[in-house]
PDB file of C-alpha atoms in Angstrom:
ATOM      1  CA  UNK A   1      16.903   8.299 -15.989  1.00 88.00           C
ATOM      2  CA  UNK A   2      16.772   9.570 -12.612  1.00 93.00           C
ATOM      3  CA  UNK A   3      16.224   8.085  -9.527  1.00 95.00           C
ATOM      4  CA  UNK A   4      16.264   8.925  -5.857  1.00 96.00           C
ATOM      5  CA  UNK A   5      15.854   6.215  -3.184  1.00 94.00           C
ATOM      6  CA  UNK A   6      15.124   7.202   0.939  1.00 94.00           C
ATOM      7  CA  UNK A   7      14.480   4.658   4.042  1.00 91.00           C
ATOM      8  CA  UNK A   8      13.651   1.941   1.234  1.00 90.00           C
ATOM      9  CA  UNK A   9      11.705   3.806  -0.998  1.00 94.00           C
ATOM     10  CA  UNK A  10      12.558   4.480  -4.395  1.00 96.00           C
ATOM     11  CA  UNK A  11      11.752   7.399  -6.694  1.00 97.00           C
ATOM     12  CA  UNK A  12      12.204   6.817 -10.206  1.00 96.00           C
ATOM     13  CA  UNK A  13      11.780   8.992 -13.349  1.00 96.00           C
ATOM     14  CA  UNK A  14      12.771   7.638 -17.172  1.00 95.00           C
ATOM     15  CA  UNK A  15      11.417   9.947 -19.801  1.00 94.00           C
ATOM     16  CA  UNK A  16       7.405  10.686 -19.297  1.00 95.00           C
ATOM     17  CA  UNK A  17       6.804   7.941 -16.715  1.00 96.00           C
ATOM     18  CA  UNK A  18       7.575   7.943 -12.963  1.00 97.00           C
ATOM     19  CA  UNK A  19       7.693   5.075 -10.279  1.00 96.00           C
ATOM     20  CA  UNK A  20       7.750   4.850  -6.798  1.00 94.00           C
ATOM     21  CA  UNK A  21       8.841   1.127  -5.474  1.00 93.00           C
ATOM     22  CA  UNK A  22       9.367   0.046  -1.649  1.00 90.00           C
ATOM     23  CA  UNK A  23      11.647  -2.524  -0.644  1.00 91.00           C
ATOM     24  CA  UNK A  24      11.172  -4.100   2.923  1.00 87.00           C
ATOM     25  CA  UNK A  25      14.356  -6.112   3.760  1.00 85.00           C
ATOM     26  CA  UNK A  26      13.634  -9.042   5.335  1.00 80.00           C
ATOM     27  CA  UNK A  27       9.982  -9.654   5.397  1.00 87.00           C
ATOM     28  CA  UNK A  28       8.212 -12.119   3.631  1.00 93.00           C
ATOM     29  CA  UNK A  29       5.135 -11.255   1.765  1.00 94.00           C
ATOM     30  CA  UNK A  30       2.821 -12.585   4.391  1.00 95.00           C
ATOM     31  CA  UNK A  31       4.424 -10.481   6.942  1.00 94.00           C
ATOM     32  CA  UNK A  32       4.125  -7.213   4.749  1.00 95.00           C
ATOM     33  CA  UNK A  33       0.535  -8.570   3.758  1.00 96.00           C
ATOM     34  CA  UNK A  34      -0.722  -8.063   7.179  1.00 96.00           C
ATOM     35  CA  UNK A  35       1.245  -5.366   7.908  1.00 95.00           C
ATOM     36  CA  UNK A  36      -0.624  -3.332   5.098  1.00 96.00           C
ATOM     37  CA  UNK A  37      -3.515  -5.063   6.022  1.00 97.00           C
ATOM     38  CA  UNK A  38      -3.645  -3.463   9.897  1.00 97.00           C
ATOM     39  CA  UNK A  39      -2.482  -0.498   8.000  1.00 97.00           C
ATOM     40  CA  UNK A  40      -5.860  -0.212   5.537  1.00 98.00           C
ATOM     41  CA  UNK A  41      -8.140  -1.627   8.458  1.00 97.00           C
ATOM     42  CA  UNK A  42      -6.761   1.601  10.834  1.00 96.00           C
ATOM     43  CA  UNK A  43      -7.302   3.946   7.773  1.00 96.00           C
ATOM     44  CA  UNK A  44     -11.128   2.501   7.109  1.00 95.00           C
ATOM     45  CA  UNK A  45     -11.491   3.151  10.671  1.00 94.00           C
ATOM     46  CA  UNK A  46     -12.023   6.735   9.785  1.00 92.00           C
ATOM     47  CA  UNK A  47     -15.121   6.217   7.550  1.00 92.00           C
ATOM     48  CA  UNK A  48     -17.659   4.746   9.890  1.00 90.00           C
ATOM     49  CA  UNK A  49     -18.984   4.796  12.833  1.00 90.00           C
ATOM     50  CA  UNK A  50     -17.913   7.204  15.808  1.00 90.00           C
ATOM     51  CA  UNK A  51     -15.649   8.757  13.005  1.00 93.00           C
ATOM     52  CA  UNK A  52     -18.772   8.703  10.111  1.00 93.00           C
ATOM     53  CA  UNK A  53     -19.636  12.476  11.234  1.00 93.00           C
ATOM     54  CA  UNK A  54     -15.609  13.471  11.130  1.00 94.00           C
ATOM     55  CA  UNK A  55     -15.459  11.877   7.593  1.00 94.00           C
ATOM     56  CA  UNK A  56     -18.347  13.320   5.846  1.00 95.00           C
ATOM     57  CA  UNK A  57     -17.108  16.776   7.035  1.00 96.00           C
ATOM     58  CA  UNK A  58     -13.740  16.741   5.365  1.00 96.00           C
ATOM     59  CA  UNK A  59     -13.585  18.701   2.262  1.00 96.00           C
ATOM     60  CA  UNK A  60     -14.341  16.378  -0.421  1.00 97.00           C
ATOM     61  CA  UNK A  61     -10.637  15.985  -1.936  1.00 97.00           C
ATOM     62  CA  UNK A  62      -9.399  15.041   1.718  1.00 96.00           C
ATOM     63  CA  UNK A  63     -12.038  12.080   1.120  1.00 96.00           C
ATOM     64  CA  UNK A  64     -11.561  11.042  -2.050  1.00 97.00           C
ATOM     65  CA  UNK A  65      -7.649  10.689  -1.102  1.00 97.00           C
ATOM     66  CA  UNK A  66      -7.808   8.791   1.981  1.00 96.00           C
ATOM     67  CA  UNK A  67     -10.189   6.306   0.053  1.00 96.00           C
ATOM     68  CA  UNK A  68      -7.627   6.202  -2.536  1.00 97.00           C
ATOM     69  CA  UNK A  69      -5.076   5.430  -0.132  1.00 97.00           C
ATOM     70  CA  UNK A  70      -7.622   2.556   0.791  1.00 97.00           C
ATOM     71  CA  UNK A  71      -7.793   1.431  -2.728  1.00 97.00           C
ATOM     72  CA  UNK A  72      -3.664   1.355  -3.307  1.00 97.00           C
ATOM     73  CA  UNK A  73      -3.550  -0.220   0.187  1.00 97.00           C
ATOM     74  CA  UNK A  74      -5.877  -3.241  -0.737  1.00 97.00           C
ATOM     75  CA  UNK A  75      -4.135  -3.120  -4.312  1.00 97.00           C
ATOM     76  CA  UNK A  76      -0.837  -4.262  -2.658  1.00 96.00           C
ATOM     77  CA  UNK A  77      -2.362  -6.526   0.008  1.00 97.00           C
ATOM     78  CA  UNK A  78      -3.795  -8.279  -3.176  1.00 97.00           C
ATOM     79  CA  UNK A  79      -0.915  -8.614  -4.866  1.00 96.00           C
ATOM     80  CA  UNK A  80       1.556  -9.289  -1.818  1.00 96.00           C
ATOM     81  CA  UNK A  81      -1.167 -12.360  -1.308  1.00 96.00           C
ATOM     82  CA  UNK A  82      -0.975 -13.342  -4.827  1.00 96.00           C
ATOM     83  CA  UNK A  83       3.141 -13.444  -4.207  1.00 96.00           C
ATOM     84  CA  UNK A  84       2.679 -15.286  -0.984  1.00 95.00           C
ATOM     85  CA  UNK A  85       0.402 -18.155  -2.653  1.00 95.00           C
ATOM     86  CA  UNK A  86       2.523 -18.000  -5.772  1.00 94.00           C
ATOM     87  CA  UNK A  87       6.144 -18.967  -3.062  1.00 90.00           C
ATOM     88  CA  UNK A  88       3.904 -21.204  -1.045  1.00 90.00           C
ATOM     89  CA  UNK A  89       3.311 -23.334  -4.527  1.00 90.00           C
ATOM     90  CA  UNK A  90       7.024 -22.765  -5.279  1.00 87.00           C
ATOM     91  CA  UNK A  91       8.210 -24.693  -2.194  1.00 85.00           C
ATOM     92  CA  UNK A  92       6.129 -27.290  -2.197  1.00 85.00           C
ATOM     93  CA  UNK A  93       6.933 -28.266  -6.111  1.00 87.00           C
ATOM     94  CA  UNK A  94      10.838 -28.258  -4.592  1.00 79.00           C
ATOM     95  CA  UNK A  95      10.076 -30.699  -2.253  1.00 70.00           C
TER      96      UNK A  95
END
C-alpha cells in the first residue's frame, strides 16, 4: 500500500483501488457542509444565466467535468448533512 498525504488530503493506493480522503481539522460537519455548499453554488454559477453563453461554448469534456465536480460536490454536502443529523441525534440521546 501506498499512500501520499498534502495540506490534508490523502492519496491512497492498495492493490487495484485508489482513494483520495480530506481531513479538515477542526470543523464540524455543518461548517464543512456549507462550506462545500457556497463552493457548488459558485461552481453552478457558471451554467446559467450571464455565464449560459460561456458554458455552452466550452468543449464538451470541460462541461461534463465541471458538472461532475457539481455532482461530487452535492455528493459530500449530502453526506456531511447526513453526519451532522446523525451527531445532532447522538447528543441529544447523551443528555
Amino acid at each position: 500500500m501506498h499512500e501520499v498525504t498534502r495540506y490534508g488530503v490523502t492519496a491512497c493506493r492498495s492493490g487495484r483501488n485508489t482513494s483520495l480522503t480530506t481531513c479538515a481539522k477542526l470543523e464540524s460537519p455543518t461548517e464543512l457542509a456549507a462550506a462545500k455548499a457556497a463552493h457548488l453554488h459558485a461552481l453552478l454559477l457558471m451554467t446559467h444565466g450571464n455565464c449560459l453563453e460561456q458554458f455552452v461554448s466550452m468543449d464538451a469534456n470541460i462541461q461534463e467535468s465541471l458538472l461532475s465536480l457539481a455532482a461530487d460536490l452535492a455528493l459530500q454536502i449530502s453526506a456531511l448533512s447526513e453526519l451532522a443529523l446523525v451527531d445532532a441525534q447522538d447528543q441529544s440521546a447523551s443528555v
